Amino acid sequence: MVKRYAVIGAGAGGLCAAKNLLAVGIEPTIFEVGSRIGGLWVYNNDSGRSPAYRSLHINSEAAVSSFVDFPFPEGTPLYPDTAQMERYFRDYAEHFDLTRRIRFKSEVKSIERTGDGYRVTTGDGKAEEFDGVVVASGHQSIPRHPPQVEGFTGEYLHSHDYRVPEPYAGKKVLVIGAGNSGVDVAADICTVTEMTYLSARSPVLIMPRLMFGVPQSRILVKLEKPWVPWSLRIWMRNMLTRIFHGRMEQWGFRTPKTRTHPISHPTLISHIAWERIKVKPGIERAEGNQVFFSDGSQETVDAIIAATGYLTDLPFLPEGTSPLNGTRLDLYNRVVHPALPNVFFIGYFDVSGGSNIRMMDDQAEYLSAIAASKIKLPSPDEMREAIRADHAFQEKQFPNSPRYGLELDPYRYRKMLARDYVRSGTARSASKPMAMRVDRQVAEKRRQQNSEVSL
Ligand SMILES: Cc1cc2nc3c(=O)[nH]c(=O)nc-3n(C[C@H](O)[C@H](O)[C@H](O)COP(=O)(O)OP(=O)(O)OC[C@H]3O[C@@H](n4cnc5c(N)ncnc54)[C@H](O)[C@@H]3O)c2cc1C
Ligand SMILES: NC(=O)c1ccc[n+]([C@@H]2O[C@H](COP(=O)([O-])OP(=O)(O)OC[C@H]3O[C@@H](n4cnc5c(N)ncnc54)[C@H](OP(=O)(O)O)[C@@H]3O)[C@@H](O)[C@H]2O)c1
């Protein structure tokens, strides 16, 4: 009998998981709370879970950000916007015959264990049984609010709810957090505000988006060979950035001495140089409209936009089984729940340099191989030990901030997955030539479609 899996979410992770399950003969049903395909890339998504703002563009280059067997169509810009991303995911779903398998407006409310499988209940009260479940509900939907803003009486919102700059025209606005959301939002609003303040509590390296006329990732990938120690890579990134942006201290930031999540922006430094944005250190507290910073300075602002990151929530899992451990997840290889057989997770990571979307391919292929019994998992105790080792590595590699809970070193991670294929005697590389063939066929078909459109 054909096995059936429930997939929660029709974003990048859910679509990719469903496609890979189909490839091993498992029938997926995708549950999606909204009515559109593409998850967080859908601007004004009626799921209420997307943080996409009007000016959002992908920040990893398109050529390396597509799924491996489905390139962006020819003519796609280096960094597509939300409309192009949404179209891409819709095309992917159509191409791999996933659209008819999506149940829109279906929020998964609970998963319960039944004998060998799981009962999945949706918001309309309907329940259905499946052999397994793939959780792909995303981890960038629930805002993490900064406690320091408690006494603030002006307008407050999280970057998750930010859409357009117009409401901030003529105002003084503080953006808290210099992650990729914070720098995007600050650069977006600063041409209309009276003043934009950007608060960075930790050292940050703002890399240019392009170096020598090409995406900076193409330069970094040439220099950062896997055997190059991190101390040298950090030095190289700092030096390269200095060529384009000068020293971070010149603009009010502090240069990181440790490994940090890559931040890049095409115009932020110019806005600071033009004095549309003033960089401030960490915020200590707020009273009325006054904000107090860690260097003793204070500013009066009309609005605060907290770009302070996200919390993961998995409210539908069986009681007592949440893998959340602080901001980390107790999952084997970031995919397998040691206590819930045939429940897999996809997309719960922040790739540290590279594309999250491309990494979904690796996870989806891996979880499908497990579901199809091509990979034999270690015992639950061995998995828990591996999880502890992974957390210990994370603690050593990355700064001690909640933000780094899901950070993922892509090179090390792919090696971790590969070990399970080798241990199980499953030659993953054997499937690669097929993937490459599909890749070329799909690319050719899309080229033809594209030229048909342009004729
Ligand atoms: C602003 C921003 C920019 C980013 N830029 C990049 C980039 O440039 N490159 C890159 O590779 N990555 C980027 N990322 C990382 C991001 O993780 C990936 O791009 C990816 O799209 C996330 O896909 P996902 O499927 O994991 O999550 P989502 O896209 O969030 O999809 C999850 C889906 O699950 C649905 N859902 C949630 N709960 C339920 C439920 N209970 N029942 C039914 N459906 C549910 C949601 O409605 C949603 O459609 C960015 C992230 C953010 C926040
Ligand atoms: N264009 C794009 O493609 C794009 C745009 C936006 C986001 N993204 C991606 O989406 C993910 C989320 O990014 P994000 O920027 O929203 O979140 P994030 O990476 O978690 O960054 C949060 C920022 O807020 C700071 N912060 C958190 N709590 C704070 C507090 N209480 N007080 C002061 N500062 C605080 C953090 O500082 P510390 O470092 O000190 O913790 C950090 O600078 C990332 O993977 C990012 O790369 C991509």
XYZ file of C-alpha atoms and ligand atoms in Angstrom:
556
model
C 0.000 0.000 0.000
C 1.233 3.506 -0.807
C 2.377 5.371 2.296
C 0.801 8.776 2.951
C 2.498 11.715 4.640
C 1.070 15.006 5.878
C 3.258 18.004 5.085
C 2.626 21.153 7.150
C 3.244 24.284 5.066
C 3.393 25.202 1.365
C 6.555 27.291 1.640
C 9.962 26.362 0.264
C 10.448 23.537 2.783
C 7.024 21.915 2.424
C 7.058 21.992 -1.368
C 10.534 20.534 -1.574
C 9.726 17.816 0.960
C 6.554 16.871 -0.943
C 8.412 16.662 -4.239
C 11.080 14.418 -2.721
C 8.513 12.182 -0.998
C 6.742 11.656 -4.315
C 10.076 10.685 -5.861
C 10.356 7.758 -3.414
C 6.728 6.681 -3.920
C 5.179 8.348 -0.862
C 1.971 10.344 -1.356
C 2.083 13.776 0.326
C -0.859 15.947 1.361
C 0.215 19.533 2.004
C -1.710 21.567 4.582
C -1.413 25.332 4.204
C -3.055 27.875 6.508
C -3.112 30.575 3.797
C -4.423 30.477 0.247
C -1.147 31.020 -1.613
C 2.036 29.087 -2.405
C 5.484 30.315 -1.325
C 5.248 30.938 2.427
C 7.191 33.943 3.672
C 8.022 35.101 0.139
C 4.378 35.962 -0.554
C 3.848 39.692 -0.031
C 0.600 40.346 1.857
C 0.118 36.633 2.381
C -3.336 35.962 3.873
C -1.696 33.364 6.141
C -0.716 36.307 8.352
C 2.680 34.644 8.797
C 4.827 36.329 6.152
C 7.243 39.123 7.136
C 7.755 40.204 3.494
C 7.986 43.966 2.978
C 7.377 45.635 -0.382
C 11.086 46.247 -1.085
C 12.261 42.744 -0.070
C 14.628 40.995 -2.450
C 16.368 37.712 -1.857
C 19.913 38.367 -0.595
C 21.497 35.126 -1.718
C 22.189 35.092 -5.461
C 19.393 33.528 -7.555
C 21.738 31.125 -9.358
C 22.580 29.354 -6.085
C 19.250 29.934 -4.331
C 16.953 27.841 -6.479
C 16.201 24.219 -5.775
C 18.941 22.222 -7.432
C 16.702 20.649 -10.104
C 14.612 23.725 -10.860
C 16.615 26.831 -11.802
C 15.046 30.283 -11.973
C 13.898 31.075 -15.526
C 16.360 32.774 -17.824
C 16.279 36.548 -17.454
C 15.759 36.404 -13.681
C 17.733 39.219 -12.015
C 20.627 38.450 -9.664
C 18.391 39.038 -6.630
C 14.667 38.423 -7.381
C 11.913 40.307 -5.547
C 8.887 38.838 -3.759
C 6.690 38.654 -6.893
C 9.398 36.724 -8.741
C 9.928 34.451 -5.741
C 6.211 33.725 -5.412
C 6.015 32.913 -9.138
C 9.035 30.632 -8.798
C 7.415 28.585 -6.019
C 4.083 28.424 -7.888
C 5.908 27.159 -11.004
C 7.779 24.598 -8.910
C 4.517 23.302 -7.428
C 2.934 23.075 -10.889
C 5.962 21.437 -12.483
C 6.179 18.676 -9.871
C 2.403 18.205 -9.723
C 2.122 19.438 -6.138
C -0.582 22.116 -6.476
C -3.465 19.649 -6.500
C -2.006 18.078 -3.355
C -2.220 21.327 -1.357
C -5.168 21.906 0.986
C -5.365 25.676 1.280
C -6.993 27.428 4.236
C -6.197 24.364 6.337
C -4.366 25.117 9.545
C -2.939 22.081 11.285
C -4.016 22.344 14.906
C -2.759 19.057 16.296
C -0.838 15.890 15.548
C -1.561 12.836 17.691
C 0.057 9.437 17.627
C -2.167 6.548 16.612
C -0.792 2.962 16.458
C 1.810 3.218 13.702
C 0.922 6.642 12.370
C -0.455 10.072 13.188
C -3.853 11.758 13.270
C -3.694 15.289 11.859
C -6.515 17.651 12.862
C -7.158 20.938 11.090
C -8.890 24.154 12.168
C -12.238 23.054 10.698
C -12.236 20.076 13.092
C -11.540 17.464 10.381
C -9.072 14.704 11.235
C -7.174 12.357 8.941
C -4.590 9.622 9.483
C -1.144 9.527 7.911
C 1.894 7.248 8.091
C 4.186 10.176 8.789
C 4.391 13.950 9.075
C 6.802 16.553 7.701
C 6.813 19.781 9.704
C 7.629 22.705 7.387
C 5.779 25.525 9.127
C 8.713 27.976 9.055
C 10.506 29.734 11.886
C 10.229 33.381 10.886
C 6.629 34.157 11.787
C 6.576 34.765 15.528
C 8.305 38.045 16.494
C 10.878 38.131 19.272
C 10.212 41.456 21.031
C 12.998 43.320 22.847
C 12.145 43.730 26.550
C 13.885 47.141 26.698
C 10.999 48.884 24.868
C 8.475 48.258 27.630
C 8.298 51.922 28.731
C 8.016 53.289 25.182
C 4.760 55.147 24.462
C 5.295 56.000 20.770
C 4.386 53.768 17.822
C 5.919 50.311 18.120
C 6.018 47.418 15.701
C 8.170 44.407 14.893
C 9.800 44.102 11.460
C 7.440 41.152 10.856
C 4.634 43.717 10.483
C 6.618 46.318 8.529
C 5.524 46.699 4.881
C 6.207 50.162 3.356
C 8.109 53.347 4.330
C 5.338 55.925 3.648
C 3.798 55.954 7.177
C 7.188 57.058 8.553
C 7.572 60.169 6.362
C 8.909 63.098 8.399
C 9.238 61.012 11.577
C 12.161 60.027 13.764
C 12.365 56.255 13.785
C 14.597 53.849 15.691
C 15.273 50.442 14.154
C 16.559 47.974 16.754
C 18.806 45.183 15.475
C 21.374 45.162 12.685
C 20.491 41.770 11.205
C 19.416 41.541 7.567
C 15.878 42.687 8.460
C 17.155 45.706 10.441
C 19.493 46.928 7.702
C 16.820 46.390 5.015
C 14.170 48.290 6.982
C 16.515 51.141 7.969
C 17.630 51.601 4.353
C 14.004 51.420 3.177
C 12.605 54.109 5.475
C 15.581 56.491 5.715
C 14.852 58.427 2.522
C 11.469 59.563 3.906
C 12.115 59.884 7.663
C 13.384 62.997 9.422
C 16.006 60.688 10.911
C 16.494 56.935 11.121
C 18.497 55.525 14.027
C 19.876 51.999 13.763
C 20.792 50.300 17.033
C 23.456 47.550 16.845
C 24.265 46.005 20.223
C 26.772 43.466 18.869
C 29.669 43.783 16.422
C 28.496 43.529 12.814
C 30.166 43.390 9.422
C 28.032 45.005 6.718
C 29.363 43.425 3.537
C 28.566 44.917 0.139
C 26.030 42.969 -1.939
C 28.284 43.188 -5.013
C 32.087 43.069 -5.107
C 33.933 43.930 -8.316
C 30.565 43.925 -10.104
C 29.534 40.398 -9.113
C 27.645 38.971 -6.103
C 30.025 38.957 -3.140
C 29.290 35.269 -2.514
C 31.100 34.445 -5.782
C 34.254 36.100 -4.443
C 33.937 34.560 -0.977
C 33.414 31.049 -2.331
C 36.704 31.311 -4.222
C 38.611 32.380 -1.108
C 36.869 30.423 1.631
C 37.938 26.885 0.882
C 36.711 24.388 3.492
C 40.251 23.930 4.844
C 40.739 27.669 5.482
C 40.471 28.231 9.255
C 37.698 30.510 10.457
C 40.121 33.024 11.966
C 41.570 33.577 8.471
C 38.136 33.708 6.825
C 36.987 36.359 9.300
C 40.135 38.364 8.552
C 39.541 38.029 4.761
C 35.892 39.106 5.050
C 36.896 42.109 7.139
C 39.636 43.107 4.682
C 37.444 42.698 1.602
C 34.654 44.664 3.233
C 37.132 47.390 4.159
C 37.995 47.854 0.460
C 34.355 48.698 -0.311
C 32.974 50.086 2.952
C 35.974 51.176 5.015
C 36.208 50.204 8.683
C 32.926 49.458 10.431
C 34.002 51.782 13.293
C 33.976 54.682 10.819
C 30.185 54.266 10.572
C 29.443 53.608 14.242
C 29.511 49.783 14.210
C 32.072 47.477 15.803
C 33.973 45.004 13.606
C 33.319 41.396 14.666
C 36.267 39.308 15.752
C 34.254 36.087 15.782
C 32.102 34.257 13.263
C 28.747 36.041 12.784
C 25.669 35.600 10.594
C 26.529 37.231 7.232
C 24.930 40.636 6.701
C 25.110 42.405 3.371
C 23.460 45.491 1.997
C 23.807 47.402 -1.278
C 23.079 50.931 0.029
C 23.120 51.029 3.838
C 26.641 52.450 4.211
C 25.909 55.238 1.708
C 22.788 56.185 3.681
C 24.913 56.408 6.836
C 27.490 58.512 4.979
C 24.687 60.828 3.750
C 23.528 61.073 7.398
C 20.077 59.685 6.717
C 20.870 56.936 9.224
C 22.700 57.353 12.545
C 24.122 54.196 14.052
C 23.610 53.786 17.803
C 24.823 51.110 20.245
C 22.480 48.770 22.148
C 19.303 50.159 23.719
C 19.064 50.073 27.530
C 15.520 51.273 28.174
C 12.778 53.617 27.008
C 10.591 56.141 28.834
C 7.776 57.869 26.958
C 9.352 58.785 23.611
C 12.902 58.864 24.996
C 15.262 55.996 24.268
C 18.430 55.470 26.310
C 21.467 53.753 24.820
C 24.344 51.820 26.389
C 26.860 54.639 25.718
C 24.780 57.032 27.860
C 23.267 58.880 24.883
C 19.521 59.338 24.390
C 17.197 60.160 21.479
C 13.552 61.157 21.182
C 11.775 59.097 18.548
C 8.227 58.809 17.193
C 8.399 55.120 16.342
C 10.411 51.993 17.049
C 10.696 49.116 14.602
C 12.176 46.091 16.377
C 14.062 43.952 13.853
C 15.046 41.635 16.678
C 14.446 38.279 15.048
C 12.007 35.444 15.524
C 10.881 32.679 17.866
C 10.133 29.132 16.756
C 6.768 27.713 17.735
C 5.429 24.238 17.066
C 2.069 24.331 18.861
C 0.556 21.358 17.041
C 3.022 18.670 18.224
C 1.815 16.034 20.713
C 2.012 17.310 24.279
C 5.448 16.994 25.855
C 7.248 16.338 22.561
C 8.375 19.819 21.543
C 12.032 19.600 20.467
C 12.583 23.252 21.464
C 15.549 23.648 23.783
C 15.996 27.390 24.303
C 16.323 28.634 20.731
C 17.870 25.360 19.555
C 15.949 22.272 18.446
C 16.736 18.810 19.796
C 16.563 17.140 16.394
C 18.985 14.619 14.966
C 20.707 16.170 11.962
C 18.178 19.003 12.366
C 15.539 16.746 10.763
C 14.672 13.712 12.907
C 12.729 13.766 16.190
C 14.333 11.028 18.325
C 11.034 10.227 20.087
C 8.527 10.582 17.233
C 9.159 8.005 14.499
C 8.367 9.269 10.979
C 7.990 12.888 12.048
C 10.537 15.001 10.179
C 11.406 18.688 10.222
C 12.601 20.764 7.310
C 13.797 24.361 7.129
C 14.586 24.964 10.807
C 17.973 26.529 10.221
C 19.710 29.761 9.229
C 22.438 28.863 6.773
C 25.556 30.754 7.740
C 26.590 31.920 4.286
C 24.646 30.358 1.433
C 21.029 29.751 0.622
C 18.398 28.364 2.978
C 16.303 27.338 -0.004
C 19.074 25.247 -1.571
C 19.650 23.538 1.775
C 15.985 22.425 1.781
C 16.928 20.115 -1.111
C 19.514 18.342 1.007
C 17.129 17.939 3.923
C 14.212 16.834 1.730
C 16.287 14.192 -0.047
C 17.586 12.986 3.333
C 14.188 12.742 5.047
C 12.671 11.008 2.010
C 15.487 8.463 2.036
C 14.719 7.757 5.716
C 10.965 7.542 5.025
C 11.676 5.078 2.213
C 13.922 3.031 4.551
C 16.993 3.742 2.441
C 18.720 5.287 5.435
C 18.888 3.460 8.730
C 18.859 5.805 11.689
C 21.023 5.347 14.785
C 19.285 4.408 18.054
C 17.407 7.190 19.925
C 20.239 7.348 22.504
C 22.853 7.708 19.772
C 20.737 10.415 18.168
C 20.506 12.313 21.471
C 24.280 12.098 21.864
C 24.752 13.456 18.321
C 22.327 16.297 19.127
C 24.378 17.206 22.219
C 27.563 17.218 20.131
C 25.902 19.465 17.541
C 24.812 21.948 20.229
C 28.333 21.934 21.709
C 29.783 22.741 18.273
C 27.285 25.593 17.866
C 28.263 27.042 21.251
C 31.926 27.071 20.307
C 31.472 28.393 16.770
C 28.929 31.166 17.143
C 28.264 34.065 19.531
C 26.177 33.338 22.609
C 22.936 35.001 21.494
C 19.438 33.508 21.019
C 19.761 34.551 17.413
C 22.302 31.784 16.731
C 20.127 28.891 17.939
C 19.358 27.696 14.390
C 22.581 28.851 12.692
C 23.928 26.197 10.329
C 27.395 25.692 8.915
C 26.498 24.372 5.440
C 29.764 22.557 4.734
C 29.835 20.687 8.061
C 26.108 19.947 7.829
C 26.300 18.340 4.389
C 29.083 16.124 5.733
C 26.857 15.130 8.678
C 24.066 14.076 6.298
C 26.494 12.275 4.000
C 27.718 10.130 6.923
C 24.250 8.575 7.257
C 24.089 7.685 3.568
C 27.507 6.049 3.806
C 26.693 4.255 7.086
C 23.500 2.855 5.508
C 25.294 1.782 2.349
C 23.073 4.120 0.320
C 25.149 5.744 -2.381
C 23.663 9.185 -2.444
C 26.009 10.168 -5.227
C 24.281 7.547 -7.413
C 21.171 9.717 -7.465
C 23.145 12.813 -8.389
C 23.691 12.126 -12.098
C 19.899 11.725 -12.369
C 19.379 15.002 -10.511
C 21.823 16.702 -12.862
C 20.034 15.252 -15.887
C 16.715 16.510 -14.568
C 18.381 19.830 -13.862
C 19.503 20.179 -17.483
C 16.160 19.000 -18.895
C 14.232 21.417 -16.719
C 16.611 24.271 -17.542
C 16.182 23.585 -21.268
C 12.376 23.402 -20.990
C 12.280 26.655 -19.053
C 14.580 28.307 -21.590
C 12.157 27.271 -24.343
C 9.148 28.509 -22.355
C 10.933 31.755 -21.777
C 11.782 32.302 -25.430
C 8.197 31.422 -26.374
C 7.018 34.188 -24.072
C 9.496 36.708 -25.401
C 8.741 36.012 -29.112
C 12.897 38.452 5.434
C 13.583 37.150 5.099
C 14.418 37.062 3.992
C 15.060 35.869 3.685
N 15.929 35.849 2.623
C 16.494 34.681 2.247
C 17.350 34.617 1.100
O 17.677 35.617 0.487
N 17.816 33.404 0.720
C 17.512 32.251 1.400
O 17.913 31.182 0.978
N 16.738 32.309 2.501
C 16.233 33.476 2.940
N 15.430 33.525 4.059
C 15.257 32.291 4.855
C 13.965 31.482 4.670
O 14.069 30.526 5.678
C 13.823 30.734 3.352
O 13.969 31.617 2.267
C 12.522 29.932 3.135
O 11.689 30.585 2.195
C 11.714 29.570 4.322
O 10.807 28.555 3.916
P 9.973 27.643 4.926
O 9.160 26.750 4.080
O 10.889 27.029 5.930
O 9.083 28.649 5.760
P 7.883 29.590 5.271
O 8.212 30.242 3.996
O 7.570 30.446 6.440
O 6.673 28.585 4.980
C 5.975 27.943 6.005
C 4.534 27.744 5.541
O 3.834 26.994 6.530
C 2.540 27.551 6.711
N 2.081 27.157 8.046
C 2.630 27.523 9.228
N 1.967 26.927 10.247
C 0.995 26.170 9.686
C -0.004 25.315 10.222
N -0.117 25.105 11.537
N -0.848 24.696 9.372
C -0.740 24.887 8.024
N 0.190 25.691 7.468
C 1.054 26.321 8.289
C 2.764 29.039 6.518
O 1.578 29.716 6.209
C 3.783 29.050 5.374
O 3.157 29.083 4.114
C 14.824 34.717 4.458
C 14.007 34.804 5.582
C 13.404 36.022 5.908
C 12.542 36.115 7.130
N 16.986 40.383 2.184
C 17.017 39.207 2.772
O 17.222 38.226 2.108
C 16.764 39.085 4.248
C 16.117 40.122 4.889
C 15.795 39.956 6.232
C 16.130 38.788 6.912
N 16.773 37.788 6.256
C 17.109 36.536 6.964
O 16.060 36.237 7.882
C 16.577 35.734 9.104
C 16.123 36.615 10.268
O 16.786 37.895 10.175
P 16.436 39.095 11.161
O 17.342 40.197 10.817
O 14.969 39.315 11.155
O 16.766 38.511 12.619
P 18.182 38.117 13.266
O 19.137 37.652 12.242
O 17.852 37.207 14.376
O 18.771 39.480 13.842
C 18.208 40.081 14.975
C 18.999 41.311 15.351
O 18.367 41.931 16.464
C 19.293 42.041 17.545
N 18.566 41.878 18.803
C 17.792 40.842 19.186
N 17.256 41.084 20.395
C 17.699 42.303 20.774
C 17.488 43.098 21.912
N 16.693 42.692 22.915
N 18.119 44.302 21.981
C 18.914 44.719 20.982
N 19.152 44.009 19.868
C 18.547 42.815 19.761
C 20.329 40.954 17.311
O 21.528 41.283 17.960
P 22.540 40.160 18.524
O 23.339 39.706 17.344
O 23.308 40.897 19.550
O 21.682 39.066 19.114
C 20.436 41.038 15.779
O 21.235 42.106 15.372
C 18.093 35.690 8.912
O 18.452 34.414 8.463
C 18.351 36.701 7.821
O 19.529 36.464 7.082
C 17.127 37.919 4.948
